[in-house]
Amino acid sequence: MAHGLVQDPWAGKRVCTLDSGTREGEWQAYEEAFTTKVAEVGGVNYPPPEQGQPLSGSVGVETVLNADGTVASVDIRRTSGHAALDQAALRIVRMAAPFQPFTATMRSQTDLIRITRTFNFVRAGEPLRSQ
């Protein structure tokens, strides 16, 4: 038995990866709807200042969604350097869930959607931006 091997939690599943460069019809619309919803929730739930200073920075986040729009996983792929900001990004994605269920066409092509985004927290009072 091998030690230290990490099993792929999505083994045997069809996973489609979307990002800001996705340009195919309903896939692009799905990614944009995800981003819009997260930005809206993030704008209302901006992380509180840390030691009196507004937090700002960019957080790389990977979210995997089930066909019903629920979150299968959400993870930091690139830290902002602020633990509070990184945790806020994860919390905001979870708060925005559930997302739209996959369309019939999407379900015929994939089991899970992986969305990678960079969320830019500019400063308190400004909306969360994504790229």
mmCIF file of C-alpha atoms in Angstrom:
data_model
loop_
_atom_site.group_PDB
_atom_site.id
_atom_site.type_symbol
_atom_site.label_atom_id
_atom_site.label_comp_id
_atom_site.label_asym_id
_atom_site.label_seq_id
_atom_site.Cartn_x
_atom_site.Cartn_y
_atom_site.Cartn_z
ATOM 1 C CA MET A 1 0.000 0.000 0.000
ATOM 2 C CA ALA A 2 1.449 3.360 -1.049
ATOM 3 C CA HIS A 3 1.504 6.153 1.497
ATOM 4 C CA GLY A 4 1.256 9.841 0.724
ATOM 5 C CA LEU A 5 -0.841 9.421 -2.423
ATOM 6 C CA VAL A 6 -3.792 11.764 -2.740
ATOM 7 C CA GLN A 7 -6.845 10.285 -4.375
ATOM 8 C CA ASP A 8 -8.606 12.385 -6.978
ATOM 9 C CA PRO A 9 -12.032 13.105 -5.459
ATOM 10 C CA TRP A 10 -13.456 13.513 -8.966
ATOM 11 C CA ALA A 11 -12.068 10.245 -10.415
ATOM 12 C CA GLY A 12 -14.599 8.710 -12.769
ATOM 13 C CA LYS A 13 -16.522 11.987 -13.073
ATOM 14 C CA ARG A 14 -16.714 14.215 -16.123
ATOM 15 C CA VAL A 15 -15.385 17.618 -15.045
ATOM 16 C CA CYS A 16 -15.654 20.737 -17.190
ATOM 17 C CA THR A 17 -13.391 23.668 -16.263
ATOM 18 C CA LEU A 18 -14.657 27.216 -16.796
ATOM 19 C CA ASP A 19 -12.852 30.501 -16.283
ATOM 20 C CA SER A 20 -13.040 34.119 -17.411
ATOM 21 C CA GLY A 21 -11.884 33.045 -20.879
ATOM 22 C CA THR A 22 -14.825 30.686 -21.462
ATOM 23 C CA ARG A 23 -16.621 31.785 -24.629
ATOM 24 C CA GLU A 24 -18.972 28.930 -25.535
ATOM 25 C CA GLY A 25 -22.688 29.856 -25.328
ATOM 26 C CA GLU A 26 -24.390 28.422 -22.270
ATOM 27 C CA TRP A 27 -21.035 27.603 -20.622
ATOM 28 C CA GLN A 28 -20.059 31.272 -20.798
ATOM 29 C CA ALA A 29 -23.496 32.316 -19.519
ATOM 30 C CA TYR A 30 -23.181 29.871 -16.603
ATOM 31 C CA GLU A 31 -19.730 31.143 -15.648
ATOM 32 C CA GLU A 32 -20.911 34.764 -15.876
ATOM 33 C CA ALA A 33 -23.999 34.038 -13.716
ATOM 34 C CA PHE A 34 -21.742 32.379 -11.111
ATOM 35 C CA THR A 35 -19.375 35.366 -11.101
ATOM 36 C CA THR A 36 -22.195 37.900 -10.883
ATOM 37 C CA LYS A 37 -23.849 36.116 -7.958
ATOM 38 C CA VAL A 38 -20.576 35.791 -6.028
ATOM 39 C CA ALA A 39 -19.754 39.470 -6.643
ATOM 40 C CA GLU A 40 -23.214 40.540 -5.425
ATOM 41 C CA VAL A 41 -22.924 38.465 -2.255
ATOM 42 C CA GLY A 42 -19.333 39.651 -1.786
ATOM 43 C CA GLY A 43 -20.321 43.290 -2.107
ATOM 44 C CA VAL A 44 -22.757 42.919 0.782
ATOM 45 C CA ASN A 45 -20.474 40.690 2.884
ATOM 46 C CA TYR A 46 -17.134 42.416 2.448
ATOM 47 C CA PRO A 47 -14.624 41.231 5.065
ATOM 48 C CA PRO A 48 -14.329 43.483 8.112
ATOM 49 C CA PRO A 49 -11.201 45.602 8.581
ATOM 50 C CA GLU A 50 -8.290 43.928 10.291
ATOM 51 C CA GLN A 51 -6.786 45.968 13.140
ATOM 52 C CA GLY A 52 -8.677 49.016 11.871
ATOM 53 C CA GLN A 53 -7.259 48.755 8.336
ATOM 54 C CA PRO A 54 -9.457 47.843 5.341
ATOM 55 C CA LEU A 55 -8.375 44.586 3.759
ATOM 56 C CA SER A 56 -7.493 44.458 0.081
ATOM 57 C CA GLY A 57 -5.908 41.894 -2.182
ATOM 58 C CA SER A 58 -6.534 39.213 -4.775
ATOM 59 C CA VAL A 59 -7.558 35.646 -3.957
ATOM 60 C CA GLY A 60 -7.445 32.790 -6.469
ATOM 61 C CA VAL A 61 -10.413 30.491 -5.816
ATOM 62 C CA GLU A 62 -11.403 27.159 -7.352
ATOM 63 C CA THR A 63 -15.026 26.089 -6.936
ATOM 64 C CA VAL A 64 -16.429 22.725 -8.029
ATOM 65 C CA LEU A 65 -20.187 22.599 -8.517
ATOM 66 C CA ASN A 66 -22.559 19.650 -8.651
ATOM 67 C CA ALA A 67 -25.199 19.425 -11.392
ATOM 68 C CA ASP A 68 -27.866 20.735 -8.994
ATOM 69 C CA GLY A 69 -25.818 23.923 -8.393
ATOM 70 C CA THR A 70 -24.585 22.997 -4.921
ATOM 71 C CA VAL A 71 -20.921 23.419 -3.994
ATOM 72 C CA ALA A 72 -18.911 20.186 -4.057
ATOM 73 C CA SER A 73 -15.745 22.011 -2.970
ATOM 74 C CA VAL A 74 -14.236 25.473 -2.748
ATOM 75 C CA ASP A 75 -10.500 25.988 -2.241
ATOM 76 C CA ILE A 76 -7.885 28.728 -2.284
ATOM 77 C CA ARG A 77 -5.495 28.307 -5.223
ATOM 78 C CA ARG A 78 -3.580 31.534 -4.669
ATOM 79 C CA THR A 79 -3.573 33.302 -1.321
ATOM 80 C CA SER A 80 -3.969 37.033 -0.889
ATOM 81 C CA GLY A 81 -1.470 36.950 1.937
ATOM 82 C CA HIS A 82 -4.261 37.780 4.413
ATOM 83 C CA ALA A 83 -5.830 34.756 6.087
ATOM 84 C CA ALA A 84 -8.980 36.784 6.868
ATOM 85 C CA LEU A 85 -9.374 37.770 3.206
ATOM 86 C CA ASP A 86 -8.809 34.206 1.995
ATOM 87 C CA GLN A 87 -11.401 32.876 4.439
ATOM 88 C CA ALA A 88 -13.827 35.629 3.427
ATOM 89 C CA ALA A 89 -13.532 34.567 -0.232
ATOM 90 C CA LEU A 90 -14.403 30.964 0.673
ATOM 91 C CA ARG A 91 -17.281 32.094 2.898
ATOM 92 C CA ILE A 92 -18.696 34.366 0.171
ATOM 93 C CA VAL A 93 -18.757 31.546 -2.408
ATOM 94 C CA ARG A 94 -20.530 29.264 0.089
ATOM 95 C CA MET A 95 -23.013 32.016 0.966
ATOM 96 C CA ALA A 96 -23.811 32.559 -2.729
ATOM 97 C CA ALA A 97 -24.747 28.892 -3.182
ATOM 98 C CA PRO A 98 -26.725 27.241 -4.526
ATOM 99 C CA PHE A 99 -26.035 28.323 -8.076
ATOM 100 C CA GLN A 100 -28.108 27.547 -11.165
ATOM 101 C CA PRO A 101 -28.632 23.851 -11.848
ATOM 102 C CA PHE A 102 -26.932 22.674 -15.039
ATOM 103 C CA THR A 103 -29.060 22.695 -18.172
ATOM 104 C CA ALA A 104 -29.968 19.376 -19.816
ATOM 105 C CA THR A 105 -27.271 19.966 -22.438
ATOM 106 C CA MET A 106 -24.671 20.659 -19.770
ATOM 107 C CA ARG A 107 -25.703 17.540 -17.817
ATOM 108 C CA SER A 108 -25.280 15.442 -20.944
ATOM 109 C CA GLN A 109 -21.664 16.613 -21.206
ATOM 110 C CA THR A 110 -20.428 16.897 -17.622
ATOM 111 C CA ASP A 111 -21.038 15.782 -14.042
ATOM 112 C CA LEU A 112 -19.207 18.651 -12.339
ATOM 113 C CA ILE A 113 -18.126 22.161 -13.261
ATOM 114 C CA ARG A 114 -14.860 23.569 -11.939
ATOM 115 C CA ILE A 115 -14.731 27.365 -11.982
ATOM 116 C CA THR A 116 -11.462 29.168 -11.340
ATOM 117 C CA ARG A 117 -11.604 32.884 -10.603
ATOM 118 C CA THR A 118 -9.495 35.582 -9.029
ATOM 119 C CA PHE A 119 -11.494 37.758 -6.673
ATOM 120 C CA ASN A 120 -10.144 41.265 -6.121
ATOM 121 C CA PHE A 121 -11.035 42.867 -2.817
ATOM 122 C CA VAL A 122 -10.247 46.521 -3.380
ATOM 123 C CA ARG A 123 -11.216 48.170 -0.092
ATOM 124 C CA ALA A 124 -14.167 48.299 2.238
ATOM 125 C CA GLY A 125 -17.178 49.891 0.631
ATOM 126 C CA GLU A 126 -16.209 48.971 -2.944
ATOM 127 C CA PRO A 127 -17.734 45.970 -4.683
ATOM 128 C CA LEU A 128 -15.889 42.696 -5.000
ATOM 129 C CA ARG A 129 -14.502 42.341 -8.531
ATOM 130 C CA SER A 130 -13.595 39.163 -10.340
ATOM 131 C CA GLN A 131 -11.387 38.245 -13.257
#
